[in-house]
PDB file of C-alpha atoms in Angstrom:
ATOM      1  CA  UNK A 156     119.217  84.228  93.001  1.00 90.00           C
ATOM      2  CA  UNK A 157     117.093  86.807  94.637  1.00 96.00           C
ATOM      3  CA  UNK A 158     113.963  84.876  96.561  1.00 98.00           C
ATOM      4  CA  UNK A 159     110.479  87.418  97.016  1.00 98.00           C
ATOM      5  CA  UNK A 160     107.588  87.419  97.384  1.00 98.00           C
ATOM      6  CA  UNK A 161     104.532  89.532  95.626  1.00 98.00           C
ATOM      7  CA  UNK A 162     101.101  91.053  97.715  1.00 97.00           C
ATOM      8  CA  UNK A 163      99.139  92.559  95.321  1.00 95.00           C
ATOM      9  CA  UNK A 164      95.198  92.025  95.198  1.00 93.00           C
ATOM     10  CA  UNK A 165      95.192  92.574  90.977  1.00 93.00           C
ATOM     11  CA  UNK A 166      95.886  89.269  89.290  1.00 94.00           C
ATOM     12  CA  UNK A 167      96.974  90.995  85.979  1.00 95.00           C
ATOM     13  CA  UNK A 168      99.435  92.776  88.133  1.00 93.00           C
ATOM     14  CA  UNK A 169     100.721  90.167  90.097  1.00 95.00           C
ATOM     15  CA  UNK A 170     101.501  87.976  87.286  1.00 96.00           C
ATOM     16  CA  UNK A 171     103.231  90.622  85.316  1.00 95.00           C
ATOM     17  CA  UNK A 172     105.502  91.561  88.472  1.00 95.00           C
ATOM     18  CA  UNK A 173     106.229  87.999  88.226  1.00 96.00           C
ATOM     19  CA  UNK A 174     107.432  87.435  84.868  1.00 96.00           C
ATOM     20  CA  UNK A 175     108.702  90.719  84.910  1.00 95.00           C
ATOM     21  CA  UNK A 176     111.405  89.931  87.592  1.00 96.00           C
ATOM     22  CA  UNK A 177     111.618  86.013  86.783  1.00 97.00           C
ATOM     23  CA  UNK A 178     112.785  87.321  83.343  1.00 96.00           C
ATOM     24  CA  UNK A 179     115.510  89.396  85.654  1.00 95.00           C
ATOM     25  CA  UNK A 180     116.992  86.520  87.378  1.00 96.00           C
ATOM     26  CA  UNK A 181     114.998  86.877  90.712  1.00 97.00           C
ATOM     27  CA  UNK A 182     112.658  83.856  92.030  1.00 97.00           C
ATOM     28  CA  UNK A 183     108.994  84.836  92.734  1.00 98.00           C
ATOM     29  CA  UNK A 184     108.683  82.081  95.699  1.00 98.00           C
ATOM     30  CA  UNK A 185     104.756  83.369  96.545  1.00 97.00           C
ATOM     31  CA  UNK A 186     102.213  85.606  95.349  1.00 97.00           C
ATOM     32  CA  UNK A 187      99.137  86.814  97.655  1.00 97.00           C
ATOM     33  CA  UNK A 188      96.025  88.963  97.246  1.00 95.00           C
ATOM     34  CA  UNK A 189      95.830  90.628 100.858  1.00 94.00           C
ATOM     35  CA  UNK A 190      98.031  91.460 103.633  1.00 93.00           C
ATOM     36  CA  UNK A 191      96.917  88.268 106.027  1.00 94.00           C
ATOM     37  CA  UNK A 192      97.689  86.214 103.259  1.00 96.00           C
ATOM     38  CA  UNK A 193     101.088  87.788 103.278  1.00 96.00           C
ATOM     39  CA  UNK A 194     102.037  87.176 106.971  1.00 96.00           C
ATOM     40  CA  UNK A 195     100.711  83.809 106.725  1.00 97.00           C
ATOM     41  CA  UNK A 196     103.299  83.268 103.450  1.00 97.00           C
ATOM     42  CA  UNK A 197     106.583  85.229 105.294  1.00 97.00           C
ATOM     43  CA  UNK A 198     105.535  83.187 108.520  1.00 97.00           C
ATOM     44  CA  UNK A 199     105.395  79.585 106.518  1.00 97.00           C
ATOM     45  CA  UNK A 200     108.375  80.263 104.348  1.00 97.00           C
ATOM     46  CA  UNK A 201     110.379  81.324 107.955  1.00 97.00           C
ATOM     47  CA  UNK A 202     109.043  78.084 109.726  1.00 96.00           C
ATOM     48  CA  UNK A 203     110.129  75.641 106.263  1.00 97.00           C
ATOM     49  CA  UNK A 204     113.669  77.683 106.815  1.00 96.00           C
ATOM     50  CA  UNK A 205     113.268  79.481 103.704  1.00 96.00           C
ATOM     51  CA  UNK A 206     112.626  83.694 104.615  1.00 97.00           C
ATOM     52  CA  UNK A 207     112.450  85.348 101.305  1.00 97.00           C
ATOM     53  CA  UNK A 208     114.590  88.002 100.661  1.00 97.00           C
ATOM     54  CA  UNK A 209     112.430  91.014  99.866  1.00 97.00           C
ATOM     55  CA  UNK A 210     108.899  91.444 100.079  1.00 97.00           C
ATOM     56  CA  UNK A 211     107.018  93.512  97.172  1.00 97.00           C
ATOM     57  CA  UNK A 212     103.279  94.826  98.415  1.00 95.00           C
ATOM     58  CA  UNK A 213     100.774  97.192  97.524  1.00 93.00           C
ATOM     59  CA  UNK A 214      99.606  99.196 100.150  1.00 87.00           C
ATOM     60  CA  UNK A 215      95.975  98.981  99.426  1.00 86.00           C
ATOM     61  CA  UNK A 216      94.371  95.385  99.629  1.00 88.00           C
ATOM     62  CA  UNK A 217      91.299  93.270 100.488  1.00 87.00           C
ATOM     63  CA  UNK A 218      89.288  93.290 102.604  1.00 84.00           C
ATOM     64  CA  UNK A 219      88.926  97.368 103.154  1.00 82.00           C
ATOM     65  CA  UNK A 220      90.912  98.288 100.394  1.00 83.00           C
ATOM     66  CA  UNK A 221      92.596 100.681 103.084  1.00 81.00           C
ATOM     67  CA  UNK A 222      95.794 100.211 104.536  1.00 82.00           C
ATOM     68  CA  UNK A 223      96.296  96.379 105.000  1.00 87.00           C
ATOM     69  CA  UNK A 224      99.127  95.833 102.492  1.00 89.00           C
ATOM     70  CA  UNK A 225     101.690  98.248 104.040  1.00 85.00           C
ATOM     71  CA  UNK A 226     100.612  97.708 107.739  1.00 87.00           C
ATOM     72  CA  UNK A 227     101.786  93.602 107.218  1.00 92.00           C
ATOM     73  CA  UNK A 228     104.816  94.849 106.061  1.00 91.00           C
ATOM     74  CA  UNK A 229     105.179  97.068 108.925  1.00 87.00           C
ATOM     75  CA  UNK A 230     103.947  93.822 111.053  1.00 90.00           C
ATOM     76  CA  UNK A 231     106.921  91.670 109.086  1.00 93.00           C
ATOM     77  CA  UNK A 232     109.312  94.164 109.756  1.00 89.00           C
ATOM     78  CA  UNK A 233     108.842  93.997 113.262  1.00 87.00           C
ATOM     79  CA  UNK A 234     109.226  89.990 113.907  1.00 92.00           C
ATOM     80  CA  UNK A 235     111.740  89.987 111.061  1.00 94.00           C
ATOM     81  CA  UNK A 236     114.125  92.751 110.094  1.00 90.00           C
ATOM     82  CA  UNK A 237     116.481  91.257 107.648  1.00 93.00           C
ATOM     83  CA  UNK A 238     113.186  90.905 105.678  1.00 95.00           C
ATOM     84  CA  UNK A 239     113.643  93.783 103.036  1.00 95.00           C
ATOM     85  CA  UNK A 240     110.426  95.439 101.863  1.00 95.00           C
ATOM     86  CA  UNK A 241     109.134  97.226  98.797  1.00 95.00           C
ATOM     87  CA  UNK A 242     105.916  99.041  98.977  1.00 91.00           C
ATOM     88  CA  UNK A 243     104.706  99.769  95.603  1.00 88.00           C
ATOM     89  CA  UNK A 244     101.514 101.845  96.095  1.00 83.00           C
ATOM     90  CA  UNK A 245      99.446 105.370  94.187  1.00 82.00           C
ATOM     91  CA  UNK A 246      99.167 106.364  97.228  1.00 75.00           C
ATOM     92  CA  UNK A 247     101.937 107.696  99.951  1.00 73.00           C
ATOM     93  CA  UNK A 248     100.673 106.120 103.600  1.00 70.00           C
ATOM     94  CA  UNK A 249     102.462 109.130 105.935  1.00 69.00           C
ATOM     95  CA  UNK A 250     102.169 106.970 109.445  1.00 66.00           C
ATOM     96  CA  UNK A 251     103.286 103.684 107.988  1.00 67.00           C
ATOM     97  CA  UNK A 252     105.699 105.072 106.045  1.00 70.00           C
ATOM     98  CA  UNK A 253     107.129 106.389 108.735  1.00 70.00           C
ATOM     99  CA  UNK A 254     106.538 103.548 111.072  1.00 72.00           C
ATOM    100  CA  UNK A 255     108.365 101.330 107.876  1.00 73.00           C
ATOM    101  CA  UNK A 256     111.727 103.750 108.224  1.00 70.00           C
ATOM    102  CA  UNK A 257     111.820 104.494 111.977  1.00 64.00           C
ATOM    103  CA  UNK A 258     113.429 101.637 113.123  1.00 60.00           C
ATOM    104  CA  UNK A 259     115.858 100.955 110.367  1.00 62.00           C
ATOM    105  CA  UNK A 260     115.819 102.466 107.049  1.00 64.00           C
ATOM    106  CA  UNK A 261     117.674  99.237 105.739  1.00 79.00           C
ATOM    107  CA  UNK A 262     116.286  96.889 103.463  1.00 89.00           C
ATOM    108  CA  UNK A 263     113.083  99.264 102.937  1.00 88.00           C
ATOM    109  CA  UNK A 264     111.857 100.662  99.520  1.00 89.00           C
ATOM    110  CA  UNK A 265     108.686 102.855  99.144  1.00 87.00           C
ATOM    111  CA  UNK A 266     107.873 103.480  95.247  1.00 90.00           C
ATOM    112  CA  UNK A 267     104.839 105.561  93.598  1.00 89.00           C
ATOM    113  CA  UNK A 268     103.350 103.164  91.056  1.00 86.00           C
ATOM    114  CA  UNK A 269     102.796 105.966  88.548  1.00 84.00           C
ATOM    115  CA  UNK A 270     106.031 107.286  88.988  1.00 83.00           C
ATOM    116  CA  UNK A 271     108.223 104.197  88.039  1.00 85.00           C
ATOM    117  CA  UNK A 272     109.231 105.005  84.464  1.00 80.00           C
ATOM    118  CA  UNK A 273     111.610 101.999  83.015  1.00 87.00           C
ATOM    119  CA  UNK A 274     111.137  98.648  84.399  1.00 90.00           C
ATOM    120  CA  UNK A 275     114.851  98.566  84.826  1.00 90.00           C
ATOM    121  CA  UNK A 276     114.789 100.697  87.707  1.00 90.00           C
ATOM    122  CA  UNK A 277     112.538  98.832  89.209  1.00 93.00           C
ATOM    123  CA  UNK A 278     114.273  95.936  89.090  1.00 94.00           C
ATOM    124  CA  UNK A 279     117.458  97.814  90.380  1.00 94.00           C
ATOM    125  CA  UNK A 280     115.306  99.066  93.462  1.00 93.00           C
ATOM    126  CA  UNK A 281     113.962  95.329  94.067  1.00 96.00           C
ATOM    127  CA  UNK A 282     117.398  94.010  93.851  1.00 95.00           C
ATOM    128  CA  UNK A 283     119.080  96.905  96.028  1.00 92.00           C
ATOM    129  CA  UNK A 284     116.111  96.430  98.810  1.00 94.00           C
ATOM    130  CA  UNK A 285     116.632  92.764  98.939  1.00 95.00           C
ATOM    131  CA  UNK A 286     120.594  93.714  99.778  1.00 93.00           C
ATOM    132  CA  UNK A 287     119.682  95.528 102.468  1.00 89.00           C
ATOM    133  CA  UNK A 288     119.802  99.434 100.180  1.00 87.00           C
ATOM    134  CA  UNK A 289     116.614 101.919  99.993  1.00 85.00           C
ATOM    135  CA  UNK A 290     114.979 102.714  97.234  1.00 85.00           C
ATOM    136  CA  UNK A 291     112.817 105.820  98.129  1.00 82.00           C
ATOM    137  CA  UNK A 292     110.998 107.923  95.851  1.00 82.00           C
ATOM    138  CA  UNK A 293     111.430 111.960  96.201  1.00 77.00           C
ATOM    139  CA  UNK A 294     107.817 112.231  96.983  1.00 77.00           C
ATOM    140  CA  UNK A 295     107.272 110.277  99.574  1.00 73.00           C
ATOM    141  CA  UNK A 296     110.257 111.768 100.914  1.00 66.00           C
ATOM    142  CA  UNK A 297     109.005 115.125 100.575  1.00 69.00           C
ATOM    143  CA  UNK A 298     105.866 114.263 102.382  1.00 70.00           C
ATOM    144  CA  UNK A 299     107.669 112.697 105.330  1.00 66.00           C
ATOM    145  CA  UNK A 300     109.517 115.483 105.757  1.00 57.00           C
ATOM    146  CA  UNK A 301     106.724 117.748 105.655  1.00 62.00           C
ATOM    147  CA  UNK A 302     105.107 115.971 108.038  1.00 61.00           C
ATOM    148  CA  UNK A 303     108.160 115.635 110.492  1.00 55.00           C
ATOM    149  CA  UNK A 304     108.510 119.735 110.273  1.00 57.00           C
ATOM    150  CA  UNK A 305     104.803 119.863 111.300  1.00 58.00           C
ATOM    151  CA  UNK A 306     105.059 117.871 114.166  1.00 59.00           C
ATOM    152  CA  UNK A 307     108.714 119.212 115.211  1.00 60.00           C
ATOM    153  CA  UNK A 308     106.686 122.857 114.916  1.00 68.00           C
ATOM    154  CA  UNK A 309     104.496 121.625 117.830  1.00 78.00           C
ATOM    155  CA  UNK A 310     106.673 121.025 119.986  1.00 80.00           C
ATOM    156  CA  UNK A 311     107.555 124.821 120.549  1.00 84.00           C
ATOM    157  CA  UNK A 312     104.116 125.239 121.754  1.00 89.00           C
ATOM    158  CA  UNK A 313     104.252 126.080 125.185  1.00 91.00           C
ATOM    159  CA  UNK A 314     102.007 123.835 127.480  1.00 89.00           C
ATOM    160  CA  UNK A 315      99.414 126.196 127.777  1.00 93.00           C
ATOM    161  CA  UNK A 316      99.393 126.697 124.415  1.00 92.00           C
ATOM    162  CA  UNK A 317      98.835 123.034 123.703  1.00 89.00           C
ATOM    163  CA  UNK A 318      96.319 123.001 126.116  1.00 91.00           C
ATOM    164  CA  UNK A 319      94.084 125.823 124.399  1.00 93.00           C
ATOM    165  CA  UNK A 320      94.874 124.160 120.808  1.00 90.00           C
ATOM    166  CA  UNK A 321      93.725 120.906 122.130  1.00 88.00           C
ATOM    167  CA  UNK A 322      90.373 122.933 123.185  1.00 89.00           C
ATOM    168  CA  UNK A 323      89.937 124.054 119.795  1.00 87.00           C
ATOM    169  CA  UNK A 324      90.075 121.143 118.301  1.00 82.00           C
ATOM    170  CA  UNK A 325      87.416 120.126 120.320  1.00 76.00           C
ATOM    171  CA  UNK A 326      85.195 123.000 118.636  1.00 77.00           C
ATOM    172  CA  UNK A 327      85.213 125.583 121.439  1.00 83.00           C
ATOM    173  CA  UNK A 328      84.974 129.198 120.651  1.00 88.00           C
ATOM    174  CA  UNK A 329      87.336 131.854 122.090  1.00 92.00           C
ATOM    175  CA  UNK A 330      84.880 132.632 124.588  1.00 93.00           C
ATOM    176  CA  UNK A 331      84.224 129.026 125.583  1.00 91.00           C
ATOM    177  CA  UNK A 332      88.256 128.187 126.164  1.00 93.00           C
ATOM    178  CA  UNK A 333      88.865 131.422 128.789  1.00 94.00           C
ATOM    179  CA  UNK A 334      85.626 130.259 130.631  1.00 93.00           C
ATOM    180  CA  UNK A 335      86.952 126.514 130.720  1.00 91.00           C
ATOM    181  CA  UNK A 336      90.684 127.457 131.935  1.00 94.00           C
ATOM    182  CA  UNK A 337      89.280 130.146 134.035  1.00 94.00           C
ATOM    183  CA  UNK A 338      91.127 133.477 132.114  1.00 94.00           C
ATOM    184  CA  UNK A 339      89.891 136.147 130.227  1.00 94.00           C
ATOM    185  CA  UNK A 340      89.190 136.360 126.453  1.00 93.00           C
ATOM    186  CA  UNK A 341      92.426 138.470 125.571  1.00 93.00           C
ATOM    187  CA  UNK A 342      94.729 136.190 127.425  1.00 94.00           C
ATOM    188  CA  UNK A 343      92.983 133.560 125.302  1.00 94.00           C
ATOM    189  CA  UNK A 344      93.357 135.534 121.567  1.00 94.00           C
ATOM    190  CA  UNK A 345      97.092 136.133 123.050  1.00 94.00           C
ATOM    191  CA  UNK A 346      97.369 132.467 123.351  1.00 94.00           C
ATOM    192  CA  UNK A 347      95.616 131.358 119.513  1.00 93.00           C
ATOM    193  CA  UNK A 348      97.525 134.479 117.905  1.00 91.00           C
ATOM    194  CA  UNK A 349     100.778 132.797 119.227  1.00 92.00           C
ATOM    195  CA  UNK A 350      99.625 129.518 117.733  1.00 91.00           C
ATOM    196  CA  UNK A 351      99.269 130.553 114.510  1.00 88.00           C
ATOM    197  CA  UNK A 352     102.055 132.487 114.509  1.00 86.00           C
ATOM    198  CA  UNK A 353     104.348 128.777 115.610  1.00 86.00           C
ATOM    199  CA  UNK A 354     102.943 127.144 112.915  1.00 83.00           C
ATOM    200  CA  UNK A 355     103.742 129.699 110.473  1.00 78.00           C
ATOM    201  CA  UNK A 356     100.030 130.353 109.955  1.00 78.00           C
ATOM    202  CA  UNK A 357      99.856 134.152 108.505  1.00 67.00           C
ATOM    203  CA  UNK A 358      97.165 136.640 108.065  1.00 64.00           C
ATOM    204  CA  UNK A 359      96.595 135.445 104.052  1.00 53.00           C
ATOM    205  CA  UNK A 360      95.518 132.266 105.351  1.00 46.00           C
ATOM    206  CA  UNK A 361      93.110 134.416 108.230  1.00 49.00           C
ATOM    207  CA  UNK A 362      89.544 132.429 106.748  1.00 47.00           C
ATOM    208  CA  UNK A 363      91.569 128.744 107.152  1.00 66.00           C
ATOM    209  CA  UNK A 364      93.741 129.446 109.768  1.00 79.00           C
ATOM    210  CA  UNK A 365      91.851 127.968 113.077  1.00 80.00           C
ATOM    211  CA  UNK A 366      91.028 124.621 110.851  1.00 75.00           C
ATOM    212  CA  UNK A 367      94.880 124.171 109.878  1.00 76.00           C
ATOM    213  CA  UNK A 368      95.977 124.837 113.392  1.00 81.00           C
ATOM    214  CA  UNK A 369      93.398 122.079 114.502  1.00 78.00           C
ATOM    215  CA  UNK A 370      94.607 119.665 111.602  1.00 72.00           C
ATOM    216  CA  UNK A 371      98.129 120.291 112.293  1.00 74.00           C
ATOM    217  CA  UNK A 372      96.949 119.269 116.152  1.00 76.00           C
ATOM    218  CA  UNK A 373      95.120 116.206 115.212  1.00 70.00           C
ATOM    219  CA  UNK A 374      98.185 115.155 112.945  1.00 68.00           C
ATOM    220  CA  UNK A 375     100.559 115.343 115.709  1.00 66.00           C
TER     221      UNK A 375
END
């Protein structure tokens, strides 16, 4: 019998998770309402000798209604990683995400809550998690990806490149970055036309494409 435990701040929710996978043959060993509560629970049940299988969390929970669900699991991952964890969230968390799959992508699920369409499939991904599987859906995926090709993109910037990107981001004008590094304003244009032009930035996007290159920085 499959041991886990639920994090999920709605009552209504947790209970039905509950009897949903009790009804499944799993055993629902605790259910919290915010990610400290859910350390504390993982931490207890390792010190009694009893680490649950797989851990089932939202990723937004009390107090700040932010991030605190899936950065515990990225916490529990860290002090225990035959702990397998499902993050059942509406929204797809890019850094922890990625923080959740960089180490190991084993015993790690990431699900869209409006995007799980039979309860029999999630079951299956609960049970394949807990045995160590993934159970990842296409659009978080997608994002990750995305994100990974934006970064990788940066790294063909040359140094100086970075360097005048970096000053844009701070809100300097054209004008403002040749005085700073000391070069003249062409050298400069040279420098943001080859930016754009790395991060696939083209001349439909011309009113946007100074802000994207800075968020593309910033998300780096």
């Amino acid at each position: 019998m499959l041991r886990v435990v639920i994090a999920e701040d709605s009552v209504l929710l947790r209970e039905g998770l509950t009897r949903l996978l009790t009804d499944r043959g799993m055993e629902v060993v605790a259910g919290v309402g915010d990610g400290g509560a859910l350390v504390r629970a993982i931490d207890e049940l390792h010190g009694a000798g009893a680490l649950p299988d797989v851990v089932v969390a939202d990723v937004r929970m009390p107090p700040t209604h932010t991030d605190e669900g899936v950065r515990a699991c990225v916490e529990l991952r860290g002090r225990y990683p035959q702990l397998g964890v499902l993050v059942l969230s509406q929204h797809v968390e890019e850094q922890y995400a990625g923080e959740l799959l960089a180490g190991s992508s084993r015993g790690v699920g990431y699900l869209l809550k409006d995007r799980v369409a039979e309860v029999r499939e999630f079951a299956d991904a609960v049970r394949r998690v807990a045995e160590g599987g993934t159970a990842l859906d296409p659009e978080v995926v997608q994002q990750l990806l995305s994100r990974s090709r934006q970064v990788d993109t940066l790294v063909n910037l040359t140094p100086r490149e970075r360097e005048v990107l970096g000053l844009m981001a701070e809100g300097r004008t054209n004008a403002a970055i040749a005085r700073q590094l000391v070069v003249s304003d062409g050298a400069v244009e040279k420098h943001v036309s080859n930016i754009f032009q790395k991060l696939g930035l083209g001349q439909s996007q011309q009113d946007h494409r100074r802000v994207l290159a800075v968020l593309a920085y910033l998300e780096s």
